[in-house]
mmCIF file of C-alpha atoms in Angstrom:
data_model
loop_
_atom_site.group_PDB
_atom_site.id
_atom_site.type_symbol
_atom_site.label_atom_id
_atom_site.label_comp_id
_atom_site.label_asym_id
_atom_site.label_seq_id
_atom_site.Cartn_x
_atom_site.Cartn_y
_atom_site.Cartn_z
ATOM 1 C CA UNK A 1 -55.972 32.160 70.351
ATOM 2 C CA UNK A 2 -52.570 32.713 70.010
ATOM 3 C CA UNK A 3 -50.522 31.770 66.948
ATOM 4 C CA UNK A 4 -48.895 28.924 66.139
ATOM 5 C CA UNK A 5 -44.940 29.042 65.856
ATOM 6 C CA UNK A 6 -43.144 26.595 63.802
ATOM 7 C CA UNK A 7 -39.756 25.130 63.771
ATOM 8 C CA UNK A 8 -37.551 24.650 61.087
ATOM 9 C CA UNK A 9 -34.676 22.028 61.653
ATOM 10 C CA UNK A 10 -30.942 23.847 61.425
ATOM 11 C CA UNK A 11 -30.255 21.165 58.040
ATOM 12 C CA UNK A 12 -32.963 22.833 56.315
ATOM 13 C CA UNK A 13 -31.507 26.309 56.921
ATOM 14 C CA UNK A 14 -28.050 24.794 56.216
ATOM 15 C CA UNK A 15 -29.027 23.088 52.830
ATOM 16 C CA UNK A 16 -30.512 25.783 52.104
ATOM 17 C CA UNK A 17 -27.719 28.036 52.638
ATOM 18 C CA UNK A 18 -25.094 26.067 51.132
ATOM 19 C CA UNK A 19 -27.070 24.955 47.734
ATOM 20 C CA UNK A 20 -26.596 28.516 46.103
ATOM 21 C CA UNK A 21 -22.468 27.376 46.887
ATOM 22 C CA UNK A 22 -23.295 24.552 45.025
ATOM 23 C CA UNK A 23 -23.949 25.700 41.443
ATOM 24 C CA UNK A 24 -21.000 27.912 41.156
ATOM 25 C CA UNK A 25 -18.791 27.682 37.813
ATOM 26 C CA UNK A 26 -19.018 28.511 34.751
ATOM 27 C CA UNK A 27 -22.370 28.625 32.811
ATOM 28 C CA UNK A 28 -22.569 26.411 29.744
ATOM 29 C CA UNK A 29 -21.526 27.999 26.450
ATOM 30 C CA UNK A 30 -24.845 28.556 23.840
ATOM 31 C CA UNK A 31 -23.929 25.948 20.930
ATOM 32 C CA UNK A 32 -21.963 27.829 17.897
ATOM 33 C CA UNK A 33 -24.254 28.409 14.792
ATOM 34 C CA UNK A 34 -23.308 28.985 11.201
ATOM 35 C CA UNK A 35 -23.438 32.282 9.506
ATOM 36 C CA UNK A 36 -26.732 33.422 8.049
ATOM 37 C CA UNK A 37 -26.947 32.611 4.504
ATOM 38 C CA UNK A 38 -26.371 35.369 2.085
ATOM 39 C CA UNK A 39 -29.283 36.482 -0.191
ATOM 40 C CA UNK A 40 -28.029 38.249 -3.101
ATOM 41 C CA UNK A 41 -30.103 41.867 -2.534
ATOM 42 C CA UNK A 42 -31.378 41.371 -6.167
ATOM 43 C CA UNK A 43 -32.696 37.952 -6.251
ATOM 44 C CA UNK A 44 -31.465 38.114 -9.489
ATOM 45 C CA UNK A 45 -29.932 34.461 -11.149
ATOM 46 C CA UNK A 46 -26.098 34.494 -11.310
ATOM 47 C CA UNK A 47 -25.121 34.217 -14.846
ATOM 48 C CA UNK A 48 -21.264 33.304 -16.427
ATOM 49 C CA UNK A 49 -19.972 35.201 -19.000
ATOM 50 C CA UNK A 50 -18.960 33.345 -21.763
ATOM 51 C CA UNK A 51 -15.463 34.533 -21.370
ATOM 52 C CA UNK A 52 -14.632 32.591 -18.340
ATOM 53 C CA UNK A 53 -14.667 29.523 -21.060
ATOM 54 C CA UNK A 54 -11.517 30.062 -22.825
ATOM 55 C CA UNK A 55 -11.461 27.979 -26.061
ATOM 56 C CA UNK A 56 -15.280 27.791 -26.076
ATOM 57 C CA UNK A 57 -16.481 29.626 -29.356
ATOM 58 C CA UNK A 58 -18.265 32.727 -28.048
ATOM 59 C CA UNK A 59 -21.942 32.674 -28.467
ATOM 60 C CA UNK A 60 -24.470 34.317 -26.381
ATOM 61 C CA UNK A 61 -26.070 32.305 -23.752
ATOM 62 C CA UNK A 62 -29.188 30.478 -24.372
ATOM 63 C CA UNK A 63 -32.339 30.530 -22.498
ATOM 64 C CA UNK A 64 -34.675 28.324 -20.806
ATOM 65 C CA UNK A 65 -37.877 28.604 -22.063
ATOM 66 C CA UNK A 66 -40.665 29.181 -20.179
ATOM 67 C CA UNK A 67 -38.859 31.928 -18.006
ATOM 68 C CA UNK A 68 -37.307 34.871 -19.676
ATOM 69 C CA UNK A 69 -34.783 36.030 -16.919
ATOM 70 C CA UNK A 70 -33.252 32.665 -16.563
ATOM 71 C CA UNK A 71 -30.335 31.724 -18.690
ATOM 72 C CA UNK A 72 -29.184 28.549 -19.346
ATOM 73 C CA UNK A 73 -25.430 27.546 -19.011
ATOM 74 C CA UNK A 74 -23.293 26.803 -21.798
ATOM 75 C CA UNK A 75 -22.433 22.592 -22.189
ATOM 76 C CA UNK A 76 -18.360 21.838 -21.846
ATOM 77 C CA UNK A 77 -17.265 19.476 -24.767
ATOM 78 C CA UNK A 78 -14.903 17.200 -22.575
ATOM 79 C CA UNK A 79 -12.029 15.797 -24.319
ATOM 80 C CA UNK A 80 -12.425 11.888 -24.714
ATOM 81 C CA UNK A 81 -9.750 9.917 -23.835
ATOM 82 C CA UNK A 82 -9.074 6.603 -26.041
ATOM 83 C CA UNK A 83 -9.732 3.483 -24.372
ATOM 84 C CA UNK A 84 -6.313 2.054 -22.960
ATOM 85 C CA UNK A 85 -5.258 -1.680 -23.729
ATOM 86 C CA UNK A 86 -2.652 -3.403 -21.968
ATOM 87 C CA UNK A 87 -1.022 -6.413 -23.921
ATOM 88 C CA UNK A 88 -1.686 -9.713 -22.083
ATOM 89 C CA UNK A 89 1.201 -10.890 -19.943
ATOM 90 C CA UNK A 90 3.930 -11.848 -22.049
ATOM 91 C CA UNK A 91 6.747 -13.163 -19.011
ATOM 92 C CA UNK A 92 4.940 -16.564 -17.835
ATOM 93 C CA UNK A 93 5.548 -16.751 -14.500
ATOM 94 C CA UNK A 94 8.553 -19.010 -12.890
ATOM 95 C CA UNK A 95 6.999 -22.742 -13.089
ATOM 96 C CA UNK A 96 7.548 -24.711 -9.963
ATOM 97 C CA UNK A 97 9.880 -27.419 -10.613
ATOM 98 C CA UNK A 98 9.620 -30.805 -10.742
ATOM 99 C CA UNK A 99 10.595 -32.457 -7.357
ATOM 100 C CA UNK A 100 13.696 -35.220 -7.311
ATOM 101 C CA UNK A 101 13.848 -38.393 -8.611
ATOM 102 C CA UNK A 102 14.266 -41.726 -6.343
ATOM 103 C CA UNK A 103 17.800 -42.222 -5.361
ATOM 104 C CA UNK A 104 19.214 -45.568 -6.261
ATOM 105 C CA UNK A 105 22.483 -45.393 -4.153
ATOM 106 C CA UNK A 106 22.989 -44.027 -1.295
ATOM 107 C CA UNK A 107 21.385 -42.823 0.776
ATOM 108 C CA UNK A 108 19.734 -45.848 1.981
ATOM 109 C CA UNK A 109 16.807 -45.983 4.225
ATOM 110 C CA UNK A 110 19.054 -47.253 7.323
ATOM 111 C CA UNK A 111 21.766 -44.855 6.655
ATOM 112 C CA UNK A 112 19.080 -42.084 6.963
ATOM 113 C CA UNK A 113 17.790 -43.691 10.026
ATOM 114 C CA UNK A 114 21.335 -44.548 11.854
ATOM 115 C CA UNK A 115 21.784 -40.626 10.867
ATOM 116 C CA UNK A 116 19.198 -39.272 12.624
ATOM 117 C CA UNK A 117 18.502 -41.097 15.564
ATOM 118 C CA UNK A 118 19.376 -39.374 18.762
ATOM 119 C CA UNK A 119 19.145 -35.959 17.415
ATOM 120 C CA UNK A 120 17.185 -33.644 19.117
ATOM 121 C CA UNK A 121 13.436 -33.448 18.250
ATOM 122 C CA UNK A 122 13.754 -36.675 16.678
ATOM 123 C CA UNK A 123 11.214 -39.248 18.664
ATOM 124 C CA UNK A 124 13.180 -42.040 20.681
ATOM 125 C CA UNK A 125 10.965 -44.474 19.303
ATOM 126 C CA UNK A 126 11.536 -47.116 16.292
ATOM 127 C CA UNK A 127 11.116 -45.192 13.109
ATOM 128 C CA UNK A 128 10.941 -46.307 9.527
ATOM 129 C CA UNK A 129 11.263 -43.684 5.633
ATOM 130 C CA UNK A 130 7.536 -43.365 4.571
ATOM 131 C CA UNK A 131 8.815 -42.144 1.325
ATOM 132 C CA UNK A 132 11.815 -41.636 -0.285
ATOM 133 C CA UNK A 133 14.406 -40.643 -0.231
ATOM 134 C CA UNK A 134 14.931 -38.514 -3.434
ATOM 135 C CA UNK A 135 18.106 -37.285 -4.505
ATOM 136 C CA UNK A 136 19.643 -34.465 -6.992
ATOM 137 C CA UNK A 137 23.239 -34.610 -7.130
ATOM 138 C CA UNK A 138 24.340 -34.983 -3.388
ATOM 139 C CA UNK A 139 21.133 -33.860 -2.018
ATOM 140 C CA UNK A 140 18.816 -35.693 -0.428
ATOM 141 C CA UNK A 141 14.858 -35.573 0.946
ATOM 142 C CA UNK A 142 12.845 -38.139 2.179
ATOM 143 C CA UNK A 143 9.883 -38.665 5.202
ATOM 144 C CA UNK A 144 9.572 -40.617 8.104
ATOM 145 C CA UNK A 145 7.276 -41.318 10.426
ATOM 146 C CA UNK A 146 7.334 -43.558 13.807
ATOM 147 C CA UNK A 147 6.824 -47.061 13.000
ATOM 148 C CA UNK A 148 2.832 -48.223 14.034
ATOM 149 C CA UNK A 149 1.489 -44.851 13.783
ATOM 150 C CA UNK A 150 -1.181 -43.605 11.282
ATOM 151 C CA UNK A 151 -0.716 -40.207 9.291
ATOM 152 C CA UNK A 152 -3.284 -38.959 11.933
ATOM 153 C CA UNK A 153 -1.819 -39.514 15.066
ATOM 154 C CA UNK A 154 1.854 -37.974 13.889
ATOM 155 C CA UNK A 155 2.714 -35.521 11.709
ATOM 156 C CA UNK A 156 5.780 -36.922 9.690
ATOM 157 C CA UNK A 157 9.064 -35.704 9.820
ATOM 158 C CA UNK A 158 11.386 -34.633 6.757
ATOM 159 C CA UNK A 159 14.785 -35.125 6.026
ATOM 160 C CA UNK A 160 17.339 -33.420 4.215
ATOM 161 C CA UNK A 161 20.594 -34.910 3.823
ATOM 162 C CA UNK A 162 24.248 -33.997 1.865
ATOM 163 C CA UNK A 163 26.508 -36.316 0.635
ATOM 164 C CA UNK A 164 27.341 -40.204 0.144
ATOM 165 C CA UNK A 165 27.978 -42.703 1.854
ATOM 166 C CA UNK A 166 30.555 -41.915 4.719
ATOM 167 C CA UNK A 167 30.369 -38.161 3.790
ATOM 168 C CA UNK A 168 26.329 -38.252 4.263
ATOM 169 C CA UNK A 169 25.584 -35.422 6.743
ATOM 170 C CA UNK A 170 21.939 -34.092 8.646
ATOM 171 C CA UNK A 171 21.456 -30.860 7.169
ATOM 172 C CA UNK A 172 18.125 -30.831 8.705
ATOM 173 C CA UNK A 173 14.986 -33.038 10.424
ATOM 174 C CA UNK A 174 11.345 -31.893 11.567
ATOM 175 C CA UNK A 175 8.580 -31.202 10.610
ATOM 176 C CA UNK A 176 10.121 -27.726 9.015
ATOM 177 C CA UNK A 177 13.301 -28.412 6.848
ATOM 178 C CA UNK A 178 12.701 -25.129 4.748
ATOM 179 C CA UNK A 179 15.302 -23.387 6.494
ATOM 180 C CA UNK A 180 17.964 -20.722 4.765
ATOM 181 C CA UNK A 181 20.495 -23.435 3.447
ATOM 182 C CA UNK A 182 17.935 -25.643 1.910
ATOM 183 C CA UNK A 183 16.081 -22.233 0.010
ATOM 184 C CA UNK A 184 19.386 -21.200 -0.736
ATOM 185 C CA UNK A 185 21.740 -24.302 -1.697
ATOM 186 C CA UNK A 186 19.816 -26.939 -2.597
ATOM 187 C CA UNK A 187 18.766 -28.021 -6.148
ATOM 188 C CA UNK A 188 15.512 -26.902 -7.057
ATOM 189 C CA UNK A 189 14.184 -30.678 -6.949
ATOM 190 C CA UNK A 190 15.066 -31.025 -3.478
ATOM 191 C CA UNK A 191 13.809 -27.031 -2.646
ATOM 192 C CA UNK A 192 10.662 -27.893 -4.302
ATOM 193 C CA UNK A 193 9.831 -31.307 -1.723
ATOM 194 C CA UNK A 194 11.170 -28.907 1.220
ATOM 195 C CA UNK A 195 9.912 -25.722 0.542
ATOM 196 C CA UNK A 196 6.761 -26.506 -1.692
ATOM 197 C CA UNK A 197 8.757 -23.895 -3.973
#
């Protein structure tokens, strides 16, 4: 009987060549450890000298009872500190003040409206002052809103006005007046209906 010969396919011997190839680079590093801990070679307890307290009275270390070789450590009086108080709040803070009173010249509700119609952002629609207008000397502030619309469908717009009569000029209209000139020039009754300040 003669033996049997078997065949081993060339991508075998390939594979098999090229998977040592494979695993080249470098090897991973062992993860780092932390130093051994150090064991005093007497196994004695570490004790303070009393010195190392400066302004502590010197007086000889206590110890524990119960275990001969242990001493206790000495207690550290702290200094206490006094309880701080802080005096209420003297300065009240500034109050917000009261908004303008109704004007009972001018402006009139259609000179604010012949004013502002056509402007830009101003609806092309027929609008009528919700409220107002207040005045403080030739300032002026008042709301209006498109005529047949509820609060909740449109948000009203505000005015603020200068001047009388002929002389009565836009200074501004949306639904944001509290721009520089008003925070900054206006009487505080008209800044306050603006600005909420």
């Amino acid at each position: 009987m003669s033996p049997r010969t078997r065949l081993i396919p060339l991508g075998a011997v390939l594979l098999g060549a090229l998977l040592p190839l494979g695993a080249c680079g470098t090897p991973p590093k062992p993860p780092s450890t932390s130093p051994p801990r150090y064991v005093s070679p007497s196994a004695a307890p570490i004790t303070l000298s009393p010195s190392l307290f400066p302004g502590q009275p010197q007086q000889p270390l206590p110890t524990l009872p119960g275990n001969a070789t242990t001493q206790a450590y000495p207690t550290y009086a702290y200094p206490t500190t006094r309880a701080t108080t802080l005096a209420p709040n003297t300065v009240s803070p500034t109050p917000t003040p009261s908004h303008a009173a109704r004007c009972t010249g001018s402006p009139t509700n259609a000179q604010l409206l012949a004013l502002i119609r056509g402007k830009p952002g101003i609806p092309n629609k027929t609008l009528l002052v919700n409220d107002g207008p207040y005045c403080s000397g030739i300032w002026s502030f008042s709301t209006v809103e498109v005529s047949g619309e509820s609060a909740d469908q449109l948000e009203p717009l505000m005015v603020v006005t200068t001047g009388k009569d002929t002389t009565l000029a836009l200074v501004a209209a949306g639904s944001d007046v509290c721009i520089d000139r008003v925070q900054t020039e206006a009487p505080p009754g008209i800044r306050v209906l603006a600005c909420g300040f």
